[in-house]
Amino acid sequence: VLDIRKMYAQTGQFTYDPGFTSTASCESALTYIDGDEGVLLHRGYPIGQLAEQSSFMEVSYLLLNGELPSQDELTGFTNTITRHTMLHEQLSTFYRGFRRDAHPMAIMCGVVGALSAFYHDSTDINDPVQRRIASHRLIAKMPTIAAMAYKYSVGQPFVYPDNSLSYTGNFLKMTFGVPAEDYEVIPAVERAMDRIFILHADHEQNASTSTVRLAGSSGANPFACIAAGIACLWGPAHGGANEAALNMLREIGTPDRIQHYIDRAKDKNDPFRLMGFGHRVYKNYDPRATVMQSTVREVFDALKVNDPLFETALRLEEIALSDPYFAEKKLFPNVDFYSGIILSAIGFPTTMFTALFALARTVGWVAQWNEMISDPAQKIGRPRQLYTGPTQRDYVPLSQR
Ligand code: ACO
């Protein structure tokens, strides 16, 4: 109590808000969410329109620069990103230091953090030119880093970037191709993947983005900040939910077993939650889940597959949404509920799901980091606390305890 009074005296205000449910940490012009209405806008543009009509490169440009590019600007930006896709050759040695069964996210945390030891010419955060180069490097190299993490985890040789391909086509080739062999990018899969990247590009002050901003507020270099974001994203309540959602659907298996899991999710004595359901901000259908659901069918048609888990997922959604528990708590499918089914159909193992999220979210992290550094009101992030420990007491020598 003494602590609160002191703080109030110092600052004129004090709030205790665990989880930051009602505290804004910054101003931002990037992304707007109306969770009650299920609205998500990037620089004012609805996510549905961007997902249907735009490309990940264009959305990246939009997030970084504030406006949609002209054709020349888009070509210039895409060329710049393409020029930075290679990794320093020495980094392949770094990969080889990991255990062969390392989780791709463990490798990504390490490799992205290590970029700051390789690109000394873009770590001065006070130089706008260096900041821009670092931003481009991070966006460009993330597909290479993620694909190499995958290749390493399955014991296959690395595939170098093919810069004649699109950002997303190149990633698919580096992931599923074999060195010196032709790899045919299936346009519908490339389009679906690009759309998944758009859907994950930014989402205002989520846990990983807040982590990037907090790390960056101390002046840490951008590679270190993005590595911090990757570490935060890994958790099952955040980016790890897409992996957990597909594992859950596999465990449920057939529609006849759904009710049992719904009952478990409602049971206060059972820690089980429906993964891919619920969101801190959306108290309505996550607009990204709508696009994701329609993309499932497109990918199935293109690949001529039909995963019965999709039927299980649709039925699960239907049962949950008609259940008073979920209605009362406003729990709807989030972006992660259907994404795993698509990624699995394309051929990604579940361990890669969160790495793909990190790849796409890098543009949001980088844009938010740049916005923070350029903000004159920016200062080091330093939350206060509500002290609950003992009041002052005298030290007791060891012999007397
Ligand atoms: N299944 C069952 N019940 C749930 C679920 C769920 N998925 N999510 C929330 N609830 C219940 C909670 O038990 C709680 O009930 P109570 O009020 O009786 O205690 C109530 O709804 C509110 O839940 P909180 O955990 O307080 O809400 P919060 O905003 O902190 O959590 C979160 C949001 C973490 C996303 C949560 O809904 C969850 O764990 N979902 C499953 C994991 C998931 O899908 N994460 C992905 C999020 S999107 C993203 O990161 C891209």
Short mmCIF file of C-alpha atoms and ligand atoms in Angstrom, two decimals:
data_model
loop_
_atom_site.label_atom_id
_atom_site.label_comp_id
_atom_site.label_asym_id
_atom_site.label_seq_id
_atom_site.Cartn_x
_atom_site.Cartn_y
_atom_site.Cartn_z
CA VAL A 1 0.00 0.00 0.00
CA LEU A 2 2.88 2.31 0.88
CA ASP A 3 4.31 1.57 -2.54
CA ILE A 4 1.10 2.65 -4.34
CA ARG A 5 0.84 5.86 -2.33
CA LYS A 6 4.42 6.72 -3.18
CA MET A 7 3.90 6.02 -6.83
CA TYR A 8 0.74 8.07 -6.88
CA ALA A 9 2.58 10.93 -5.24
CA GLN A 10 5.35 10.69 -7.85
CA THR A 11 3.22 10.43 -10.97
CA GLY A 12 -0.30 11.50 -10.03
CA GLN A 13 -1.64 8.16 -11.21
CA PHE A 14 -1.16 4.45 -10.81
CA THR A 15 -2.87 1.57 -12.58
CA TYR A 16 -2.60 -2.14 -11.93
CA ASP A 17 -3.58 -3.92 -15.16
CA PRO A 18 -2.28 -7.48 -15.41
CA GLY A 19 -2.22 -8.60 -19.05
CA PHE A 20 -2.64 -4.96 -20.17
CA THR A 21 -6.33 -5.54 -20.85
CA SER A 22 -7.10 -1.82 -20.76
CA THR A 23 -3.76 -0.08 -21.10
CA ALA A 24 -2.41 1.36 -24.36
CA SER A 25 1.39 1.16 -24.45
CA CYS A 26 1.85 3.36 -27.51
CA GLU A 27 0.24 5.31 -30.32
CA SER A 28 0.24 3.53 -33.66
CA ALA A 29 -1.05 4.31 -37.16
CA LEU A 30 -0.51 0.80 -38.50
CA THR A 31 -3.36 -1.50 -37.58
CA TYR A 32 -6.87 -0.98 -36.24
CA ILE A 33 -8.97 -3.69 -34.60
CA ASP A 34 -12.60 -3.42 -33.54
CA GLY A 35 -12.92 -6.64 -31.60
CA ASP A 36 -16.67 -6.32 -31.01
CA GLU A 37 -17.43 -5.94 -34.69
CA GLY A 38 -14.70 -8.30 -35.95
CA VAL A 39 -12.94 -5.58 -37.96
CA LEU A 40 -9.23 -5.54 -38.82
CA LEU A 41 -7.73 -2.73 -40.92
CA HIS A 42 -4.13 -2.21 -42.01
CA ARG A 43 -3.48 1.49 -42.65
CA GLY A 44 -7.26 1.73 -43.10
CA TYR A 45 -7.67 -1.14 -45.58
CA PRO A 46 -9.89 -4.10 -44.53
CA ILE A 47 -8.00 -7.37 -44.12
CA GLY A 48 -10.53 -9.20 -46.33
CA GLN A 49 -9.83 -6.88 -49.27
CA LEU A 50 -6.08 -7.13 -48.80
CA ALA A 51 -6.23 -10.93 -48.55
CA GLU A 52 -8.35 -11.23 -51.69
CA GLN A 53 -6.84 -8.55 -53.91
CA SER A 54 -3.34 -7.70 -52.70
CA SER A 55 -0.04 -9.56 -52.29
CA PHE A 56 2.23 -10.03 -49.30
CA MET A 57 4.88 -7.77 -50.87
CA GLU A 58 2.31 -5.03 -51.39
CA VAL A 59 0.96 -5.37 -47.83
CA SER A 60 4.54 -5.25 -46.53
CA TYR A 61 5.13 -2.01 -48.44
CA LEU A 62 1.84 -0.64 -47.09
CA LEU A 63 2.69 -1.46 -43.48
CA LEU A 64 6.19 -0.03 -43.75
CA ASN A 65 5.36 3.11 -45.74
CA GLY A 66 1.76 3.95 -44.89
CA GLU A 67 0.35 3.94 -48.45
CA LEU A 68 -0.23 1.38 -51.18
CA PRO A 69 2.65 1.48 -53.71
CA SER A 70 2.48 2.54 -57.35
CA GLN A 71 3.58 -0.15 -59.83
CA ASP A 72 7.11 1.34 -59.93
CA GLU A 73 7.31 1.51 -56.14
CA LEU A 74 6.12 -2.08 -55.81
CA THR A 75 8.62 -3.31 -58.39
CA GLY A 76 11.43 -1.40 -56.69
CA PHE A 77 10.49 -2.71 -53.24
CA THR A 78 10.15 -6.31 -54.48
CA ASN A 79 13.55 -6.08 -56.20
CA THR A 80 15.13 -4.75 -53.00
CA ILE A 81 13.69 -7.56 -50.92
CA THR A 82 14.72 -10.11 -53.54
CA ARG A 83 18.32 -8.84 -53.46
CA HIS A 84 18.54 -9.55 -49.73
CA THR A 85 17.28 -13.15 -49.59
CA MET A 86 20.73 -14.77 -49.29
CA LEU A 87 22.22 -15.59 -45.89
CA HIS A 88 25.90 -15.25 -45.12
CA GLU A 89 27.41 -18.64 -45.96
CA GLN A 90 28.92 -18.88 -42.49
CA LEU A 91 25.41 -19.02 -41.03
CA SER A 92 25.00 -22.55 -42.42
CA THR A 93 27.72 -23.57 -39.94
CA PHE A 94 25.65 -22.04 -37.18
CA TYR A 95 22.67 -24.22 -38.19
CA ARG A 96 24.82 -27.32 -37.96
CA GLY A 97 25.45 -26.62 -34.28
CA PHE A 98 21.82 -27.40 -33.44
CA ARG A 99 20.61 -30.87 -32.56
CA ARG A 100 19.13 -32.52 -35.63
CA ASP A 101 15.69 -32.73 -33.97
CA ALA A 102 15.69 -29.09 -32.84
CA HIS A 103 12.32 -27.34 -33.12
CA PRO A 104 12.44 -24.86 -36.04
CA MET A 105 11.42 -22.06 -33.67
CA ALA A 106 14.45 -22.79 -31.48
CA ILE A 107 16.65 -22.46 -34.56
CA MET A 108 14.86 -19.29 -35.68
CA CYS A 109 15.34 -17.59 -32.27
CA GLY A 110 19.05 -18.35 -32.44
CA VAL A 111 19.70 -17.57 -36.10
CA VAL A 112 17.76 -14.30 -36.18
CA GLY A 113 19.48 -13.10 -33.01
CA ALA A 114 22.80 -14.06 -34.57
CA LEU A 115 22.15 -11.83 -37.61
CA SER A 116 23.27 -8.90 -35.47
CA ALA A 117 26.72 -10.51 -35.40
CA PHE A 118 26.76 -10.71 -39.21
CA TYR A 119 25.33 -7.38 -40.36
CA HIS A 120 27.17 -4.76 -38.32
CA ASP A 121 26.44 -2.15 -40.98
CA SER A 122 22.73 -2.11 -40.13
CA THR A 123 22.58 -2.12 -36.34
CA ASP A 124 22.80 1.64 -35.68
CA ILE A 125 19.20 2.42 -34.77
CA ASN A 126 19.79 6.18 -34.96
CA ASP A 127 20.61 6.04 -38.67
CA PRO A 128 17.43 5.86 -40.81
CA VAL A 129 19.34 4.33 -43.72
CA GLN A 130 20.67 1.52 -41.53
CA ARG A 131 17.20 1.01 -40.09
CA ARG A 132 15.77 0.64 -43.60
CA ILE A 133 18.46 -1.84 -44.65
CA ALA A 134 17.95 -3.90 -41.49
CA SER A 135 14.18 -3.92 -42.11
CA HIS A 136 14.64 -5.12 -45.69
CA ARG A 137 17.17 -7.73 -44.61
CA LEU A 138 14.86 -9.15 -41.97
CA ILE A 139 11.83 -9.39 -44.27
CA ALA A 140 13.94 -10.83 -47.10
CA LYS A 141 15.95 -13.36 -45.10
CA MET A 142 13.15 -14.75 -42.95
CA PRO A 143 11.89 -17.19 -45.65
CA THR A 144 15.46 -18.42 -46.17
CA ILE A 145 15.97 -18.81 -42.41
CA ALA A 146 12.66 -20.65 -41.93
CA ALA A 147 13.20 -22.94 -44.94
CA MET A 148 16.72 -23.78 -43.77
CA ALA A 149 15.39 -24.58 -40.27
CA TYR A 150 12.97 -27.01 -41.90
CA LYS A 151 15.59 -28.58 -44.17
CA TYR A 152 17.94 -29.02 -41.24
CA SER A 153 15.22 -30.62 -39.09
CA VAL A 154 14.49 -33.25 -41.76
CA GLY A 155 18.13 -33.87 -42.61
CA GLN A 156 17.97 -32.56 -46.18
CA PRO A 157 20.46 -30.24 -47.90
CA PHE A 158 19.70 -26.52 -47.87
CA VAL A 159 18.15 -25.09 -51.05
CA TYR A 160 19.48 -21.63 -51.95
CA PRO A 161 17.09 -18.78 -52.82
CA ASP A 162 15.89 -18.65 -56.43
CA ASN A 163 15.38 -14.96 -57.02
CA SER A 164 13.54 -15.49 -60.28
CA LEU A 165 10.56 -16.57 -58.16
CA SER A 166 8.13 -14.53 -56.10
CA TYR A 167 8.74 -14.04 -52.36
CA THR A 168 6.32 -16.84 -51.56
CA GLY A 169 7.21 -19.10 -54.50
CA ASN A 170 10.86 -18.85 -53.50
CA PHE A 171 9.99 -19.88 -49.94
CA LEU A 172 8.03 -22.91 -51.18
CA LYS A 173 10.95 -23.96 -53.38
CA MET A 174 13.52 -23.55 -50.59
CA THR A 175 11.26 -25.63 -48.31
CA PHE A 176 10.09 -28.41 -50.59
CA GLY A 177 12.61 -28.36 -53.45
CA VAL A 178 15.82 -30.34 -53.79
CA PRO A 179 19.12 -28.67 -54.79
CA ALA A 180 19.81 -28.65 -58.56
CA GLU A 181 16.40 -30.13 -59.37
CA ASP A 182 13.44 -28.38 -60.91
CA TYR A 183 10.65 -27.43 -58.56
CA GLU A 184 7.27 -26.47 -59.89
CA VAL A 185 5.44 -23.88 -57.80
CA ILE A 186 1.69 -24.58 -57.98
CA PRO A 187 0.07 -21.14 -58.50
CA ALA A 188 -2.97 -21.87 -56.29
CA VAL A 189 -0.72 -23.04 -53.45
CA GLU A 190 1.55 -20.00 -53.91
CA ARG A 191 -1.50 -17.75 -53.77
CA ALA A 192 -2.89 -19.48 -50.67
CA MET A 193 0.46 -19.26 -48.91
CA ASP A 194 0.82 -15.60 -49.83
CA ARG A 195 -2.66 -14.99 -48.41
CA ILE A 196 -1.73 -16.76 -45.17
CA PHE A 197 1.29 -14.45 -44.92
CA ILE A 198 -1.00 -11.42 -45.43
CA LEU A 199 -3.37 -12.65 -42.70
CA HIS A 200 -0.48 -12.89 -40.24
CA ALA A 201 1.38 -9.72 -41.24
CA ASP A 202 0.43 -7.51 -38.30
CA HIS A 203 -2.03 -7.42 -35.42
CA GLU A 204 -1.33 -4.30 -33.37
CA GLN A 205 0.01 -4.72 -29.82
CA ASN A 206 -0.17 -8.52 -29.44
CA ALA A 207 2.29 -10.19 -27.05
CA SER A 208 5.14 -10.69 -29.54
CA THR A 209 4.82 -7.21 -31.07
CA SER A 210 4.78 -5.68 -27.60
CA THR A 211 7.88 -7.74 -26.85
CA VAL A 212 9.63 -6.37 -29.95
CA ARG A 213 8.71 -2.83 -28.93
CA LEU A 214 9.79 -3.35 -25.32
CA ALA A 215 13.11 -4.87 -26.38
CA GLY A 216 13.59 -2.07 -28.92
CA SER A 217 12.75 0.64 -26.40
CA SER A 218 16.12 0.09 -24.74
CA GLY A 219 17.90 0.74 -28.03
CA ALA A 220 18.65 -2.92 -28.77
CA ASN A 221 19.46 -3.64 -32.42
CA PRO A 222 16.61 -4.76 -34.71
CA PHE A 223 17.85 -8.33 -35.17
CA ALA A 224 17.92 -8.86 -31.39
CA CYS A 225 14.45 -7.31 -31.08
CA ILE A 226 12.93 -9.59 -33.72
CA ALA A 227 14.57 -12.61 -32.06
CA ALA A 228 12.80 -11.56 -28.83
CA GLY A 229 9.51 -11.40 -30.76
CA ILE A 230 10.06 -14.90 -32.14
CA ALA A 231 10.66 -16.24 -28.63
CA CYS A 232 7.41 -14.71 -27.39
CA LEU A 233 5.44 -15.90 -30.41
CA TRP A 234 6.41 -19.50 -29.71
CA GLY A 235 4.01 -19.87 -26.74
CA PRO A 236 0.85 -21.97 -27.22
CA ALA A 237 -1.40 -19.08 -26.16
CA HIS A 238 -0.01 -17.02 -29.07
CA GLY A 239 1.72 -18.23 -32.25
CA GLY A 240 2.00 -21.80 -31.02
CA ALA A 241 -1.80 -22.07 -31.12
CA ASN A 242 -1.91 -23.11 -34.80
CA GLU A 243 0.27 -26.13 -34.03
CA ALA A 244 -1.83 -26.88 -30.94
CA ALA A 245 -5.11 -26.44 -32.87
CA LEU A 246 -4.20 -29.04 -35.49
CA ASN A 247 -2.89 -31.43 -32.85
CA MET A 248 -6.21 -31.02 -31.04
CA LEU A 249 -8.23 -31.70 -34.22
CA ARG A 250 -6.14 -34.81 -34.84
CA GLU A 251 -6.76 -35.97 -31.29
CA ILE A 252 -10.51 -35.38 -31.67
CA GLY A 253 -10.44 -37.16 -35.03
CA THR A 254 -14.04 -37.76 -35.99
CA PRO A 255 -17.12 -35.55 -35.44
CA ASP A 256 -18.70 -38.05 -33.02
CA ARG A 257 -15.96 -37.27 -30.48
CA ILE A 258 -16.42 -33.49 -30.56
CA GLN A 259 -18.95 -33.18 -27.75
CA HIS A 260 -16.54 -34.80 -25.30
CA TYR A 261 -13.94 -32.09 -26.02
CA ILE A 262 -16.53 -29.31 -25.87
CA ASP A 263 -17.53 -30.59 -22.43
CA ARG A 264 -13.90 -30.66 -21.36
CA ALA A 265 -13.37 -27.06 -22.55
CA LYS A 266 -16.34 -25.98 -20.42
CA ASP A 267 -15.18 -27.85 -17.31
CA LYS A 268 -13.52 -25.42 -14.88
CA ASN A 269 -11.58 -28.29 -13.30
CA ASP A 270 -10.04 -29.31 -16.62
CA PRO A 271 -7.25 -27.07 -17.98
CA PHE A 272 -8.17 -28.09 -21.56
CA ARG A 273 -9.15 -25.24 -23.90
CA LEU A 274 -10.37 -25.38 -27.47
CA MET A 275 -7.24 -24.31 -29.32
CA GLY A 276 -7.86 -21.83 -32.11
CA PHE A 277 -10.84 -20.47 -30.17
CA GLY A 278 -11.09 -17.21 -28.26
CA HIS A 279 -9.11 -14.01 -28.50
CA ARG A 280 -8.15 -11.21 -26.18
CA VAL A 281 -9.50 -8.55 -28.54
CA TYR A 282 -12.02 -10.26 -30.85
CA LYS A 283 -15.33 -10.84 -29.15
CA ASN A 284 -16.78 -11.70 -32.54
CA TYR A 285 -15.66 -13.84 -35.48
CA ASP A 286 -11.98 -13.16 -36.27
CA PRO A 287 -12.12 -11.76 -39.84
CA ARG A 288 -8.92 -13.66 -40.63
CA ALA A 289 -10.60 -16.96 -39.76
CA THR A 290 -13.28 -16.27 -42.40
CA VAL A 291 -10.65 -15.91 -45.14
CA MET A 292 -8.72 -18.88 -43.79
CA GLN A 293 -11.80 -21.10 -43.92
CA SER A 294 -12.49 -20.30 -47.59
CA THR A 295 -8.82 -20.81 -48.44
CA VAL A 296 -9.00 -24.42 -47.17
CA ARG A 297 -11.30 -25.39 -50.04
CA GLU A 298 -9.15 -23.62 -52.64
CA VAL A 299 -6.06 -25.52 -51.53
CA PHE A 300 -7.91 -28.85 -51.39
CA ASP A 301 -9.17 -28.28 -54.96
CA ALA A 302 -5.72 -27.30 -56.23
CA LEU A 303 -4.01 -30.29 -54.61
CA LYS A 304 -6.94 -32.66 -55.16
CA VAL A 305 -6.94 -33.67 -51.50
CA ASN A 306 -9.70 -33.77 -48.91
CA ASP A 307 -8.61 -33.93 -45.29
CA PRO A 308 -11.56 -35.22 -43.22
CA LEU A 309 -10.28 -33.06 -40.33
CA PHE A 310 -11.77 -30.08 -42.15
CA GLU A 311 -15.25 -31.58 -41.69
CA THR A 312 -14.42 -32.17 -38.02
CA ALA A 313 -13.30 -28.53 -37.69
CA LEU A 314 -16.46 -27.19 -39.35
CA ARG A 315 -18.65 -29.33 -37.13
CA LEU A 316 -16.68 -28.33 -34.03
CA GLU A 317 -17.21 -24.67 -34.89
CA GLU A 318 -20.91 -25.27 -35.45
CA ILE A 319 -21.38 -27.08 -32.13
CA ALA A 320 -19.31 -24.56 -30.17
CA LEU A 321 -21.08 -21.54 -31.63
CA SER A 322 -24.47 -22.95 -30.70
CA ASP A 323 -23.35 -23.66 -27.12
CA PRO A 324 -24.32 -21.02 -24.49
CA TYR A 325 -20.87 -21.28 -22.80
CA PHE A 326 -19.06 -20.06 -25.91
CA ALA A 327 -21.76 -17.49 -26.72
CA GLU A 328 -21.65 -16.03 -23.22
CA LYS A 329 -17.86 -15.79 -23.19
CA LYS A 330 -17.82 -14.59 -26.82
CA LEU A 331 -15.43 -17.30 -27.96
CA PHE A 332 -15.14 -17.63 -31.75
CA PRO A 333 -12.63 -19.31 -34.06
CA ASN A 334 -9.46 -17.25 -34.41
CA VAL A 335 -6.91 -17.13 -37.25
CA ASP A 336 -5.26 -20.32 -36.02
CA PHE A 337 -8.29 -22.58 -36.14
CA TYR A 338 -8.23 -23.37 -39.88
CA SER A 339 -4.65 -22.42 -40.83
CA GLY A 340 -3.18 -25.75 -39.68
CA ILE A 341 -5.44 -27.72 -42.03
CA ILE A 342 -4.19 -25.68 -45.01
CA LEU A 343 -0.54 -25.83 -43.98
CA SER A 344 -0.77 -29.55 -43.41
CA ALA A 345 -2.36 -30.07 -46.86
CA ILE A 346 0.50 -28.10 -48.44
CA GLY A 347 2.94 -30.45 -46.73
CA PHE A 348 4.26 -28.55 -43.70
CA PRO A 349 4.79 -30.54 -40.49
CA THR A 350 3.12 -28.97 -37.44
CA THR A 351 6.49 -27.94 -36.03
CA MET A 352 6.81 -25.46 -38.93
CA PHE A 353 3.47 -23.73 -38.34
CA THR A 354 4.70 -21.19 -35.82
CA ALA A 355 7.85 -20.60 -37.87
CA LEU A 356 5.59 -19.59 -40.80
CA PHE A 357 3.71 -17.24 -38.51
CA ALA A 358 7.04 -15.69 -37.45
CA LEU A 359 8.08 -15.30 -41.07
CA ALA A 360 4.92 -13.35 -41.93
CA ARG A 361 4.74 -11.37 -38.66
CA THR A 362 8.28 -10.12 -39.20
CA VAL A 363 6.95 -7.36 -41.45
CA GLY A 364 4.58 -6.21 -38.69
CA TRP A 365 7.31 -6.38 -36.05
CA VAL A 366 9.69 -4.42 -38.27
CA ALA A 367 7.07 -1.79 -39.14
CA GLN A 368 6.10 -1.40 -35.47
CA TRP A 369 9.74 -1.19 -34.42
CA ASN A 370 10.39 1.55 -36.99
CA GLU A 371 7.29 3.43 -35.90
CA MET A 372 8.44 3.27 -32.29
CA ILE A 373 11.99 4.45 -33.02
CA SER A 374 10.64 7.41 -35.04
CA ASP A 375 8.14 8.42 -32.34
CA PRO A 376 9.35 11.51 -30.43
CA ALA A 377 7.34 10.35 -27.38
CA GLN A 378 9.21 7.05 -27.31
CA LYS A 379 11.01 6.19 -24.07
CA ILE A 380 12.30 3.00 -22.52
CA GLY A 381 9.44 0.66 -21.59
CA ARG A 382 9.51 0.21 -17.86
CA PRO A 383 6.30 -1.09 -16.23
CA ARG A 384 5.87 -0.54 -12.50
CA GLN A 385 4.66 -3.24 -10.11
CA LEU A 386 2.39 -3.75 -7.15
CA TYR A 387 4.81 -4.91 -4.45
CA THR A 388 3.41 -7.77 -2.33
CA GLY A 389 6.56 -8.88 -0.48
CA PRO A 390 7.60 -8.30 3.17
CA THR A 391 7.97 -4.80 4.56
CA GLN A 392 11.46 -3.68 5.60
CA ARG A 393 13.14 -5.97 8.19
CA ASP A 394 16.62 -6.42 9.64
CA TYR A 395 19.09 -8.96 8.37
CA VAL A 396 19.52 -11.97 10.68
CA PRO A 397 23.01 -13.55 10.72
CA LEU A 398 23.10 -17.16 9.53
CA SER A 399 24.13 -18.45 12.98
CA GLN A 400 20.93 -17.02 14.49
CA ARG A 401 18.47 -18.43 11.92
N1 ACO B 1 -11.70 -22.73 -24.69
C1 ACO B 1 -12.48 -22.74 -23.59
N2 ACO B 1 -12.64 -21.67 -22.78
C2 ACO B 1 -11.96 -20.56 -23.08
C3 ACO B 1 -11.13 -20.48 -24.23
C4 ACO B 1 -11.01 -21.62 -25.04
N3 ACO B 1 -10.25 -21.61 -26.13
N4 ACO B 1 -10.59 -19.25 -24.29
C5 ACO B 1 -11.04 -18.57 -23.23
N5 ACO B 1 -11.87 -19.36 -22.51
C6 ACO B 1 -12.62 -18.96 -21.29
C7 ACO B 1 -11.68 -18.94 -20.10
O1 ACO B 1 -11.69 -20.16 -19.40
C8 ACO B 1 -12.26 -17.81 -19.26
O2 ACO B 1 -13.36 -18.33 -18.56
P1 ACO B 1 -13.74 -17.70 -17.10
O3 ACO B 1 -14.12 -16.27 -17.35
O4 ACO B 1 -14.88 -18.54 -16.63
O5 ACO B 1 -12.51 -17.83 -16.24
C9 ACO B 1 -12.82 -16.83 -20.31
O6 ACO B 1 -13.06 -17.62 -21.49
C10 ACO B 1 -11.84 -15.72 -20.66
O7 ACO B 1 -10.57 -16.31 -20.98
P2 ACO B 1 -9.18 -15.58 -20.68
O8 ACO B 1 -8.11 -16.60 -20.71
O9 ACO B 1 -9.31 -14.75 -19.44
O10 ACO B 1 -9.11 -14.61 -21.92
P3 ACO B 1 -7.79 -13.98 -22.50
O11 ACO B 1 -8.21 -12.80 -23.28
O12 ACO B 1 -6.78 -13.77 -21.42
O13 ACO B 1 -7.22 -15.13 -23.44
C11 ACO B 1 -6.66 -16.45 -25.32
C12 ACO B 1 -7.28 -15.13 -24.82
C13 ACO B 1 -5.27 -16.66 -24.68
C14 ACO B 1 -6.48 -16.37 -26.82
C15 ACO B 1 -7.61 -17.60 -24.94
O14 ACO B 1 -8.87 -17.42 -25.56
C16 ACO B 1 -7.03 -18.98 -25.29
O15 ACO B 1 -6.27 -19.54 -24.52
N6 ACO B 1 -7.38 -19.54 -26.49
C17 ACO B 1 -6.82 -20.77 -26.95
C18 ACO B 1 -5.43 -20.52 -27.52
C19 ACO B 1 -5.47 -19.81 -28.85
O16 ACO B 1 -6.24 -20.15 -29.75
N7 ACO B 1 -4.60 -18.80 -29.01
C20 ACO B 1 -4.47 -18.05 -30.25
C21 ACO B 1 -4.80 -16.62 -30.04
S1 ACO B 1 -4.76 -15.75 -31.57
C22 ACO B 1 -3.11 -15.53 -31.91
O17 ACO B 1 -2.27 -15.48 -31.09
C23 ACO B 1 -2.78 -15.42 -33.30
#
